[in-house]
Short mmCIF file of C-alpha atoms in Angstrom, two decimals:
data_model
loop_
_atom_site.label_atom_id
_atom_site.label_comp_id
_atom_site.label_asym_id
_atom_site.label_seq_id
_atom_site.Cartn_x
_atom_site.Cartn_y
_atom_site.Cartn_z
CA MET U 1 -20.31 86.02 -32.33
CA GLY U 2 -18.67 84.10 -29.32
CA LEU U 3 -18.90 84.61 -25.84
CA THR U 4 -15.28 85.75 -25.44
CA SER U 5 -13.47 88.66 -27.12
CA LYS U 6 -9.90 89.66 -27.27
CA PRO U 7 -9.97 91.91 -24.01
CA LEU U 8 -11.07 88.94 -22.06
CA ALA U 9 -8.28 86.43 -23.33
CA GLY U 10 -5.62 88.41 -21.18
CA PRO U 11 -8.11 88.26 -17.89
CA GLY U 12 -8.88 84.48 -18.80
CA TYR U 13 -5.08 83.68 -18.84
CA VAL U 14 -4.97 84.51 -15.24
CA VAL U 15 -8.23 83.05 -13.93
CA LEU U 16 -7.85 79.73 -15.94
CA ASN U 17 -4.00 79.24 -14.80
CA ILE U 18 -5.28 79.84 -11.24
CA LEU U 19 -8.24 77.20 -11.71
CA ARG U 20 -5.78 74.82 -13.05
CA ILE U 21 -3.35 75.04 -9.93
CA MET U 22 -6.96 74.45 -7.87
CA ASN U 23 -7.52 71.59 -9.83
CA ILE U 24 -4.37 69.97 -9.41
CA ILE U 25 -4.51 70.40 -5.87
CA ALA U 26 -8.26 69.29 -5.62
CA LEU U 27 -7.16 66.01 -7.34
CA ILE U 28 -4.30 65.54 -5.28
CA MET U 29 -6.69 65.50 -2.18
CA VAL U 30 -9.37 63.05 -3.83
CA ILE U 31 -6.29 60.71 -4.15
CA VAL U 32 -5.21 61.29 -0.56
CA ALA U 33 -9.17 60.88 0.57
CA SER U 34 -9.34 57.51 -1.50
CA TRP U 35 -6.52 55.91 0.06
CA VAL U 36 -7.58 56.74 3.34
CA MET U 37 -10.90 55.51 2.60
CA LEU U 38 -9.13 52.49 1.42
CA VAL U 39 -7.19 51.37 4.23
CA LYS U 40 -9.99 52.08 6.57
CA THR U 41 -12.15 49.90 4.60
CA PHE U 42 -9.59 47.11 4.70
CA VAL U 43 -9.49 47.47 8.57
CA VAL U 44 -13.17 47.45 9.30
CA SER U 45 -15.03 45.87 6.74
CA LYS U 46 -14.86 42.02 6.05
CA PHE U 47 -16.15 42.40 2.51
CA PHE U 48 -13.54 45.48 1.53
CA PHE U 49 -12.55 44.28 -2.14
CA PHE U 50 -15.38 45.92 -4.25
CA ASP U 51 -14.76 49.12 -2.22
CA ALA U 52 -11.28 49.18 -2.40
CA VAL U 53 -11.47 48.46 -6.33
CA SER U 54 -13.81 51.50 -6.43
CA HIS U 55 -11.32 53.70 -4.16
CA LEU U 56 -8.26 52.81 -6.32
CA VAL U 57 -10.10 53.61 -9.71
CA THR U 58 -10.93 57.11 -8.43
CA SER U 59 -7.43 57.45 -7.41
CA VAL U 60 -6.21 56.33 -10.83
CA VAL U 61 -8.74 58.68 -12.64
CA GLY U 62 -7.60 61.61 -10.43
CA LEU U 63 -3.80 60.90 -11.12
CA PHE U 64 -4.83 60.78 -15.03
CA LEU U 65 -6.63 64.07 -14.72
CA ILE U 66 -3.57 65.76 -12.89
CA THR U 67 -1.32 64.46 -15.90
CA SER U 68 -3.87 65.92 -18.45
CA GLU U 69 -3.66 69.24 -16.58
CA ILE U 70 0.40 69.35 -16.35
CA GLN U 71 0.19 68.36 -20.01
CA LEU U 72 3.12 65.99 -19.84
CA PHE U 73 1.88 63.94 -23.11
CA LYS U 74 0.45 66.54 -25.65
CA SER U 75 0.61 64.26 -28.34
CA TYR U 76 -0.88 61.26 -26.53
CA PHE U 77 -3.83 63.05 -25.34
CA ALA U 78 -4.23 64.77 -28.89
CA LYS U 79 -4.33 61.51 -30.55
CA ASN U 80 -6.32 59.22 -27.84
CA TRP U 81 -7.96 61.62 -25.45
CA PRO U 82 -9.07 64.48 -27.43
CA LEU U 83 -11.44 65.85 -24.92
CA LEU U 84 -8.72 66.43 -22.55
CA SER U 85 -6.42 67.82 -25.42
CA PRO U 86 -4.55 70.87 -25.42
CA SER U 87 -6.94 71.98 -28.06
CA SER U 88 -10.26 70.89 -26.38
CA GLY U 89 -12.33 72.72 -23.66
CA LEU U 90 -12.70 72.11 -20.23
CA VAL U 91 -16.18 70.82 -20.11
CA THR U 92 -15.11 66.87 -19.85
CA LEU U 93 -12.61 67.72 -17.07
CA GLY U 94 -15.33 69.55 -15.23
CA VAL U 95 -17.90 66.89 -15.25
CA ILE U 96 -15.23 64.15 -14.32
CA MET U 97 -14.41 66.05 -11.39
CA VAL U 98 -17.96 66.53 -10.58
CA VAL U 99 -18.44 62.94 -10.50
CA LEU U 100 -15.59 62.24 -8.48
CA GLY U 101 -16.60 64.65 -5.86
CA VAL U 102 -20.04 63.12 -5.73
CA SER U 103 -18.71 59.50 -5.60
CA THR U 104 -16.38 60.66 -2.64
CA LEU U 105 -18.92 62.48 -0.75
CA GLY U 106 -21.09 59.25 -1.11
CA ASN U 107 -18.82 57.09 0.66
CA LEU U 108 -18.93 58.95 3.68
CA ASN U 109 -22.59 57.27 4.11
CA LYS U 110 -20.92 53.76 4.58
CA GLU U 111 -19.82 52.40 8.17
CA ALA U 112 -16.21 51.79 7.41
CA THR U 113 -15.86 55.45 6.14
CA SER U 114 -18.20 57.16 8.71
CA GLN U 115 -16.95 59.92 10.97
CA ALA U 116 -16.55 57.40 13.90
CA SER U 117 -14.36 54.96 11.66
CA LEU U 118 -12.09 57.49 9.87
CA GLY U 119 -11.57 59.85 12.98
CA THR U 120 -12.26 63.66 12.70
CA SER U 121 -9.14 64.40 10.85
CA PHE U 122 -9.34 62.01 8.12
CA TRP U 123 -13.30 62.79 7.80
CA ARG U 124 -12.50 66.30 6.90
CA ILE U 125 -9.69 65.56 4.53
CA VAL U 126 -12.50 63.31 2.85
CA ILE U 127 -15.18 65.68 3.01
CA SER U 128 -13.24 68.78 2.15
CA ALA U 129 -11.61 66.88 -1.06
CA GLY U 130 -15.41 65.92 -2.24
CA ILE U 131 -16.67 69.27 -1.82
CA LEU U 132 -13.58 71.28 -3.58
CA VAL U 133 -13.49 68.96 -6.55
CA ALA U 134 -17.08 69.11 -7.14
CA ILE U 135 -17.04 72.99 -6.86
CA LEU U 136 -14.20 73.48 -8.95
CA GLY U 137 -15.48 70.81 -11.67
CA LEU U 138 -18.81 73.07 -11.89
CA LEU U 139 -16.55 76.10 -12.29
CA ASN U 140 -14.51 74.55 -15.03
CA ILE U 141 -17.72 74.05 -17.21
CA ILE U 142 -18.71 77.48 -16.44
CA LEU U 143 -15.49 79.20 -17.27
CA SER U 144 -15.27 76.91 -20.29
CA PHE U 145 -18.37 78.53 -22.13
CA ILE U 146 -17.10 82.08 -20.87
CA PHE U 147 -13.68 82.32 -22.33
CA ARG U 148 -14.47 80.13 -25.63
CA ASP U 149 -14.66 81.68 -29.02
CA ARG U 150 -16.80 79.31 -31.40
CA ASP U 151 -16.34 81.45 -34.35
CA LEU U 152 -12.79 81.53 -33.97
CA GLY U 153 -12.72 77.98 -32.91
CA ILE U 154 -10.92 79.29 -29.53
CA THR U 155 -11.37 76.94 -26.49
CA ALA U 156 -10.68 77.63 -22.99
CA ARG U 157 -7.74 75.36 -22.62
CA GLN U 158 -6.19 77.47 -25.67
CA VAL U 159 -6.88 80.86 -23.92
CA ARG U 160 -5.29 79.20 -20.62
CA SER U 161 -2.14 78.26 -22.66
CA LYS U 162 -1.85 81.33 -24.71
CA GLY U 163 -3.56 84.36 -23.46
CA ALA U 164 -4.54 87.03 -25.96
CA VAL U 165 -2.37 85.56 -28.61
CA ALA U 166 -4.88 82.62 -28.96
CA ALA U 167 -7.41 85.24 -30.26
CA THR U 168 -4.93 86.11 -33.16
CA THR U 169 -3.74 82.71 -34.21
CA PRO U 170 -6.52 80.04 -33.28
CA LYS U 171 -5.70 78.19 -36.20
CA LEU U 172 -2.23 77.30 -35.26
CA LEU U 173 -3.05 76.15 -31.84
CA SER U 174 -5.75 73.22 -32.51
CA THR U 175 -3.90 70.06 -32.71
CA SER U 176 -6.83 67.96 -33.25
CA GLY U 177 -7.79 70.14 -36.24
CA SER U 178 -4.57 69.89 -37.60
CA ILE U 179 -4.57 66.02 -37.60
CA HIS U 180 -8.13 66.23 -39.17
CA ARG U 181 -6.98 68.40 -41.92
CA SER U 182 -4.05 66.30 -42.26
CA TYR U 183 -6.14 63.35 -42.62
CA SER U 184 -8.47 64.66 -44.95
CA TYR U 185 -5.68 65.57 -47.09
CA ASN U 186 -3.84 62.42 -47.19
CA ASN U 187 -7.63 60.89 -48.17
CA ALA U 188 -7.88 63.43 -50.92
CA SER U 189 -4.38 62.71 -52.10
CA THR U 190 -5.17 58.68 -52.25
CA ALA U 191 -8.32 59.50 -53.96
CA GLU U 192 -6.54 61.55 -56.76
CA ARG U 193 -3.74 58.77 -57.01
CA GLN U 194 -6.28 56.13 -57.59
CA ALA U 195 -8.21 58.26 -60.13
CA SER U 196 -4.74 58.70 -62.05
CA VAL U 197 -4.09 55.21 -62.00
CA ARG U 198 -7.53 54.16 -63.47
CA SER U 199 -7.28 56.70 -66.12
CA ALA U 200 -3.70 55.37 -67.35
CA ARG U 201 -5.01 51.96 -67.11
CA ASN U 202 -8.09 53.14 -69.37
CA HIS U 203 -5.43 54.75 -71.51
CA HIS U 204 -3.14 51.98 -72.23
CA HIS U 205 -6.44 49.69 -72.68
CA GLN U 206 -7.82 51.83 -75.38
CA HIS U 207 -4.38 51.87 -77.28
CA ASP U 208 -3.87 48.18 -77.43
CA MET U 209 -7.58 48.04 -78.48
CA ASN U 210 -6.63 50.44 -81.33
CA GLU U 211 -3.27 48.62 -81.96
CA SER U 212 -5.29 45.22 -82.41
CA ARG U 213 -7.71 46.38 -84.81
CA GLN U 214 -5.09 47.76 -87.25
CA PRO U 215 -4.62 45.21 -90.64
CA VAL U 216 -1.61 43.15 -90.58
CA GLY U 217 -0.51 43.44 -94.19
CA PRO U 218 -0.13 46.82 -96.20
CA ARG U 219 -2.70 49.24 -97.13
CA LEU U 220 -4.73 48.81 -100.20
CA PRO U 221 -4.22 49.85 -103.17
CA ILE U 222 -0.33 48.71 -103.69
CA ASN U 223 1.42 51.39 -105.96
CA ILE U 224 3.81 49.32 -107.88
CA SER U 225 6.40 51.33 -109.64
CA ALA U 226 7.50 50.84 -113.45
CA PRO U 227 10.65 49.10 -114.15
CA ILE U 228 13.62 50.93 -113.70
CA ASN U 229 15.26 49.53 -116.94
CA PHE U 230 12.52 50.11 -119.26
CA ASN U 231 12.86 48.77 -122.79
CA HIS U 232 12.11 51.35 -125.58
CA GLN U 233 11.55 48.99 -128.21
CA PHE U 234 7.80 48.22 -126.31
CA ASP U 235 6.86 52.10 -126.45
CA ASP U 236 4.50 51.48 -129.32
CA TYR U 237 2.39 49.05 -127.02
CA VAL U 238 2.60 51.49 -123.74
CA VAL U 239 -0.34 53.54 -123.54
CA PRO U 240 -0.03 56.69 -121.29
CA VAL U 241 -2.76 57.79 -118.96
CA PRO U 242 -3.85 60.95 -117.90
CA PRO U 243 -2.01 62.70 -114.95
CA ASN U 244 -5.22 62.92 -112.85
CA SER U 245 -6.07 59.32 -112.94
CA HIS U 246 -5.08 56.72 -110.22
CA PRO U 247 -1.13 56.50 -109.50
CA ALA U 248 -1.34 52.80 -109.78
CA ARG U 249 -2.72 53.15 -113.38
CA SER U 250 -0.12 55.63 -114.79
CA MET U 251 0.82 53.29 -117.31
CA SER U 252 -1.14 50.85 -119.27
CA VAL U 253 -0.06 48.04 -121.75
CA THR U 254 -1.93 47.30 -124.85
CA ARG U 255 -2.42 43.89 -126.30
CA PRO U 256 -0.10 43.83 -129.60
CA ALA U 257 -1.73 43.27 -132.80
CA GLU U 258 -2.27 39.51 -134.20
CA THR U 259 -0.04 40.06 -136.83
CA HIS U 260 2.75 40.66 -134.51
CA GLN U 261 2.10 37.62 -132.51
CA PRO U 262 3.93 34.21 -132.55
CA GLY U 263 2.10 31.65 -134.00
CA VAL U 264 -0.38 33.73 -136.52
CA GLY U 265 0.27 33.00 -139.79
CA GLY U 266 3.20 35.09 -142.10
CA TYR U 267 4.80 36.28 -138.83
CA TRP U 268 7.73 34.21 -138.60
CA GLU U 269 8.01 34.37 -142.86
CA LYS U 270 7.93 38.27 -142.30
CA ILE U 271 11.17 37.72 -140.19
#
């Protein structure tokens, strides 16, 4: 049994969408705080390059997470960033937000980004952005486990997008799952085609081997028919053979008597 149920999908839709708006606001505050610290670091510190790169990376990550929350490029995130795709949960988002919050609050210990250097107004922006994004990150992790259903394959993002409908059509909402099933189907089809090609090759090879083993000449014994224009004056010399004997021996020719052969004494005299 999962932690979620169909009655919780409706309230989860409302709660998670409110949380998404708060996520976007907190991430915007992190981006603003990063640029504030970037400018102050450039003014105060002489070795500002690495701090500047750190603040720039933080702002880029915040902008990237805002893009994933707005869902501008669903197919791109589903293909290249599946943990931030519409079919994934909110755990990865929450962990990154906690890291951003801790990193933002950690910068307040530096001289260039201290309260005296930033001023009270900018210092409040930085500390509020760090605290808010860290708390919302933890809240995303907790709610992701509450509003998911492992048995049905429903994630918190799907509940946030479809609400109660996610409990009835979970399979249609899984983008990464459909990509995985399509990939598995294509692999299975490719394996079947390869197997059929190998079977056809083996069949043709066996057929060629059988043809090569057949004799070139005619089969033995050879049946020779009797002459078409048979001369009946030789009937006395033809001995019939029983019908059950070999077809090639249906007729047999006997040797004529010596008295009827030429060259035997008295043959020409009788003629």
